[in-house]
GROMACS .gro file of C-alpha atoms in nm:
model
  205
    1UNK     CA    1   5.290   1.947  -8.660
    2UNK     CA    2   5.384   2.275  -8.505
    3UNK     CA    3   5.038   2.309  -8.348
    4UNK     CA    4   5.064   1.979  -8.200
    5UNK     CA    5   5.408   2.028  -8.054
    6UNK     CA    6   5.258   2.351  -7.888
    7UNK     CA    7   4.948   2.181  -7.770
    8UNK     CA    8   5.189   1.881  -7.612
    9UNK     CA    9   5.440   2.165  -7.443
   10UNK     CA   10   5.097   2.361  -7.315
   11UNK     CA   11   4.957   2.034  -7.177
   12UNK     CA   12   5.307   1.938  -7.028
   13UNK     CA   13   5.360   2.285  -6.872
   14UNK     CA   14   5.007   2.307  -6.723
   15UNK     CA   15   5.055   1.935  -6.582
   16UNK     CA   16   5.393   2.053  -6.417
   17UNK     CA   17   5.204   2.374  -6.266
   18UNK     CA   18   4.945   2.182  -6.114
   19UNK     CA   19   5.196   1.932  -5.955
   20UNK     CA   20   5.396   2.206  -5.826
   21UNK     CA   21   5.073   2.382  -5.656
   22UNK     CA   22   4.937   2.062  -5.535
   23UNK     CA   23   5.293   2.013  -5.362
   24UNK     CA   24   5.284   2.359  -5.230
   25UNK     CA   25   4.961   2.315  -5.082
   26UNK     CA   26   5.059   2.022  -4.906
   27UNK     CA   27   5.351   2.158  -4.766
   28UNK     CA   28   5.171   2.478  -4.608
   29UNK     CA   29   5.053   2.447  -4.249
   30UNK     CA   30   4.721   2.337  -4.236
   31UNK     CA   31   4.493   2.446  -3.929
   32UNK     CA   32   4.405   2.197  -3.660
   33UNK     CA   33   4.040   2.110  -3.619
   34UNK     CA   34   4.069   1.856  -3.304
   35UNK     CA   35   3.733   1.907  -3.172
   36UNK     CA   36   3.408   1.714  -3.229
   37UNK     CA   37   3.082   1.899  -3.191
   38UNK     CA   38   2.770   1.660  -3.230
   39UNK     CA   39   2.399   1.639  -3.143
   40UNK     CA   40   2.321   1.567  -2.805
   41UNK     CA   41   1.979   1.656  -2.702
   42UNK     CA   42   1.677   1.905  -2.735
   43UNK     CA   43   1.757   2.056  -2.391
   44UNK     CA   44   1.762   2.428  -2.318
   45UNK     CA   45   2.010   2.441  -2.061
   46UNK     CA   46   2.332   2.675  -1.945
   47UNK     CA   47   2.658   2.542  -2.054
   48UNK     CA   48   2.793   2.258  -1.870
   49UNK     CA   49   3.189   2.196  -1.887
   50UNK     CA   50   3.375   1.884  -1.761
   51UNK     CA   51   3.750   1.833  -1.773
   52UNK     CA   52   3.854   1.484  -1.709
   53UNK     CA   53   4.214   1.503  -1.628
   54UNK     CA   54   4.464   1.209  -1.761
   55UNK     CA   55   4.662   1.002  -1.555
   56UNK     CA   56   4.985   1.073  -1.705
   57UNK     CA   57   5.193   1.327  -1.848
   58UNK     CA   58   5.293   1.360  -2.216
   59UNK     CA   59   5.653   1.394  -2.331
   60UNK     CA   60   5.651   1.763  -2.245
   61UNK     CA   61   5.513   1.756  -1.909
   62UNK     CA   62   5.152   1.823  -1.960
   63UNK     CA   63   4.873   1.588  -1.785
   64UNK     CA   64   4.657   1.544  -2.088
   65UNK     CA   65   4.302   1.504  -2.061
   66UNK     CA   66   3.946   1.601  -2.207
   67UNK     CA   67   3.759   1.887  -2.186
   68UNK     CA   68   3.387   1.825  -2.281
   69UNK     CA   69   3.128   2.124  -2.330
   70UNK     CA   70   2.760   2.080  -2.350
   71UNK     CA   71   2.613   2.385  -2.516
   72UNK     CA   72   2.259   2.473  -2.630
   73UNK     CA   73   2.248   2.690  -2.936
   74UNK     CA   74   2.125   2.659  -3.274
   75UNK     CA   75   1.810   2.497  -3.165
   76UNK     CA   76   1.955   2.202  -2.965
   77UNK     CA   77   2.199   2.099  -2.727
   78UNK     CA   78   2.572   2.007  -2.877
   79UNK     CA   79   2.849   1.792  -2.705
   80UNK     CA   80   3.158   1.942  -2.805
   81UNK     CA   81   3.467   1.732  -2.710
   82UNK     CA   82   3.868   1.840  -2.719
   83UNK     CA   83   4.216   1.758  -2.587
   84UNK     CA   84   4.289   1.968  -2.273
   85UNK     CA   85   4.576   1.991  -2.054
   86UNK     CA   86   4.653   2.085  -1.708
   87UNK     CA   87   4.992   2.077  -1.489
   88UNK     CA   88   5.352   2.056  -1.554
   89UNK     CA   89   5.452   1.671  -1.519
   90UNK     CA   90   5.292   1.657  -1.207
   91UNK     CA   91   4.955   1.478  -1.065
   92UNK     CA   92   4.924   1.617  -0.730
   93UNK     CA   93   4.662   1.887  -0.759
   94UNK     CA   94   4.792   2.061  -0.412
   95UNK     CA   95   5.147   2.147  -0.599
   96UNK     CA   96   5.155   2.498  -0.651
   97UNK     CA   97   5.256   2.615  -0.992
   98UNK     CA   98   5.299   2.257  -1.110
   99UNK     CA   99   5.012   2.026  -1.036
  100UNK     CA  100   4.678   2.030  -1.221
  101UNK     CA  101   4.352   2.224  -1.157
  102UNK     CA  102   4.207   2.112  -0.814
  103UNK     CA  103   3.903   1.848  -0.833
  104UNK     CA  104   3.522   1.989  -0.805
  105UNK     CA  105   3.280   2.247  -0.934
  106UNK     CA  106   3.370   2.589  -1.050
  107UNK     CA  107   3.054   2.834  -1.154
  108UNK     CA  108   2.686   2.815  -1.068
  109UNK     CA  109   2.575   2.670  -0.748
  110UNK     CA  110   2.925   2.515  -0.678
  111UNK     CA  111   2.903   2.624  -0.298
  112UNK     CA  112   3.246   2.755  -0.290
  113UNK     CA  113   3.295   3.107  -0.262
  114UNK     CA  114   3.656   3.109  -0.420
  115UNK     CA  115   3.579   2.953  -0.761
  116UNK     CA  116   3.363   3.081  -1.012
  117UNK     CA  117   3.356   3.058  -1.441
  118UNK     CA  118   3.348   3.359  -1.627
  119UNK     CA  119   3.408   3.403  -1.992
  120UNK     CA  120   3.541   3.732  -2.115
  121UNK     CA  121   3.834   3.853  -2.350
  122UNK     CA  122   4.136   3.894  -2.145
  123UNK     CA  123   4.360   4.192  -2.303
  124UNK     CA  124   4.636   4.251  -2.018
  125UNK     CA  125   4.837   4.043  -1.749
  126UNK     CA  126   5.053   3.719  -1.885
  127UNK     CA  127   5.088   3.727  -2.241
  128UNK     CA  128   4.984   3.346  -2.265
  129UNK     CA  129   4.680   3.412  -2.080
  130UNK     CA  130   4.526   3.656  -2.340
  131UNK     CA  131   4.235   3.661  -2.573
  132UNK     CA  132   3.888   3.452  -2.475
  133UNK     CA  133   3.936   3.271  -2.153
  134UNK     CA  134   3.718   3.119  -1.910
  135UNK     CA  135   3.819   3.247  -1.527
  136UNK     CA  136   3.805   2.971  -1.287
  137UNK     CA  137   3.935   3.185  -1.001
  138UNK     CA  138   4.057   2.971  -0.692
  139UNK     CA  139   3.986   2.644  -0.538
  140UNK     CA  140   4.136   2.447  -0.260
  141UNK     CA  141   4.306   2.080  -0.347
  142UNK     CA  142   4.210   1.740  -0.159
  143UNK     CA  143   3.843   1.823  -0.174
  144UNK     CA  144   3.869   2.176  -0.020
  145UNK     CA  145   4.096   2.089   0.286
  146UNK     CA  146   4.413   2.240   0.199
  147UNK     CA  147   4.631   2.445  -0.061
  148UNK     CA  148   4.440   2.741  -0.197
  149UNK     CA  149   4.549   2.732  -0.594
  150UNK     CA  150   4.444   3.093  -0.741
  151UNK     CA  151   4.499   3.227  -1.063
  152UNK     CA  152   4.291   2.969  -1.262
  153UNK     CA  153   4.165   3.008  -1.625
  154UNK     CA  154   4.066   2.773  -1.907
  155UNK     CA  155   4.293   2.952  -2.194
  156UNK     CA  156   4.489   2.912  -2.486
  157UNK     CA  157   4.833   3.038  -2.561
  158UNK     CA  158   4.785   3.401  -2.614
  159UNK     CA  159   4.616   3.510  -2.913
  160UNK     CA  160   4.797   3.283  -3.156
  161UNK     CA  161   5.038   3.016  -3.209
  162UNK     CA  162   5.021   2.643  -3.071
  163UNK     CA  163   5.203   2.307  -3.046
  164UNK     CA  164   5.160   2.021  -2.823
  165UNK     CA  165   5.416   2.171  -2.584
  166UNK     CA  166   5.188   2.435  -2.514
  167UNK     CA  167   4.956   2.203  -2.320
  168UNK     CA  168   5.180   2.264  -2.046
  169UNK     CA  169   5.028   2.490  -1.746
  170UNK     CA  170   5.102   2.584  -1.373
  171UNK     CA  171   4.779   2.477  -1.315
  172UNK     CA  172   4.534   2.630  -1.553
  173UNK     CA  173   4.348   2.410  -1.833
  174UNK     CA  174   4.491   2.458  -2.162
  175UNK     CA  175   4.331   2.399  -2.503
  176UNK     CA  176   4.442   2.485  -2.854
  177UNK     CA  177   4.391   2.802  -3.038
  178UNK     CA  178   4.108   2.625  -3.283
  179UNK     CA  179   3.921   2.478  -3.010
  180UNK     CA  180   3.921   2.778  -2.795
  181UNK     CA  181   3.823   2.983  -3.093
  182UNK     CA  182   3.504   2.765  -3.169
  183UNK     CA  183   3.413   2.690  -2.788
  184UNK     CA  184   3.403   3.057  -2.691
  185UNK     CA  185   3.206   3.151  -3.032
  186UNK     CA  186   2.925   2.902  -2.970
  187UNK     CA  187   2.920   2.974  -2.576
  188UNK     CA  188   2.877   3.350  -2.654
  189UNK     CA  189   2.542   3.270  -2.854
  190UNK     CA  190   2.419   2.968  -2.642
  191UNK     CA  191   2.118   2.968  -2.384
  192UNK     CA  192   2.173   3.149  -2.067
  193UNK     CA  193   2.574   3.107  -2.179
  194UNK     CA  194   2.682   3.328  -1.870
  195UNK     CA  195   2.546   3.091  -1.598
  196UNK     CA  196   2.812   2.843  -1.722
  197UNK     CA  197   2.964   2.581  -1.490
  198UNK     CA  198   3.273   2.346  -1.480
  199UNK     CA  199   3.330   2.021  -1.318
  200UNK     CA  200   3.707   1.883  -1.304
  201UNK     CA  201   3.785   1.536  -1.204
  202UNK     CA  202   4.038   1.287  -1.281
  203UNK     CA  203   4.346   1.080  -1.149
  204UNK     CA  204   4.590   1.224  -0.910
  205UNK     CA  205   4.827   1.093  -0.667
   0.00000   0.00000   0.00000
């Protein structure tokens, strides 16, 4: 009888422990994995990125769109899709420090001496624009006819930490930490990765 009581107590204690552990695991913050990465083709080409701006802002003022990257690594070309934000409650890409990134190409063969696309590790300057970034440089809005928007990047929120309010920017394209980490890691091992290109397009006033 004593052994059976001890066994019952042991199993009861074990069950309680498992419940507590499961509860603790559920309350711990879990890393987001918002991006998707799927097979696209067997083409061996440099990275092509596309940012499709949204047509309205979220509750924090960010204009939410989609960043799609076509990257060749691991034997085939991948299509990687993730959420991205640009701007601060303003759809007009001619508004400095508030509008989203101007439309057009950045990077190879873009025909614009102001713009580029360069992936590198940034450890100085703004505390927000740190870590792995894609330097877009500058571009004129309205099809290259008016205001020059400069200091543009694809970046995250410094080295760590993220919530949806961080999608707000002064014109840069912002992606979350998890998505940034995956995209930079695969691009740096991809075919001809320094010859990348970005195309920005979407809704505006």
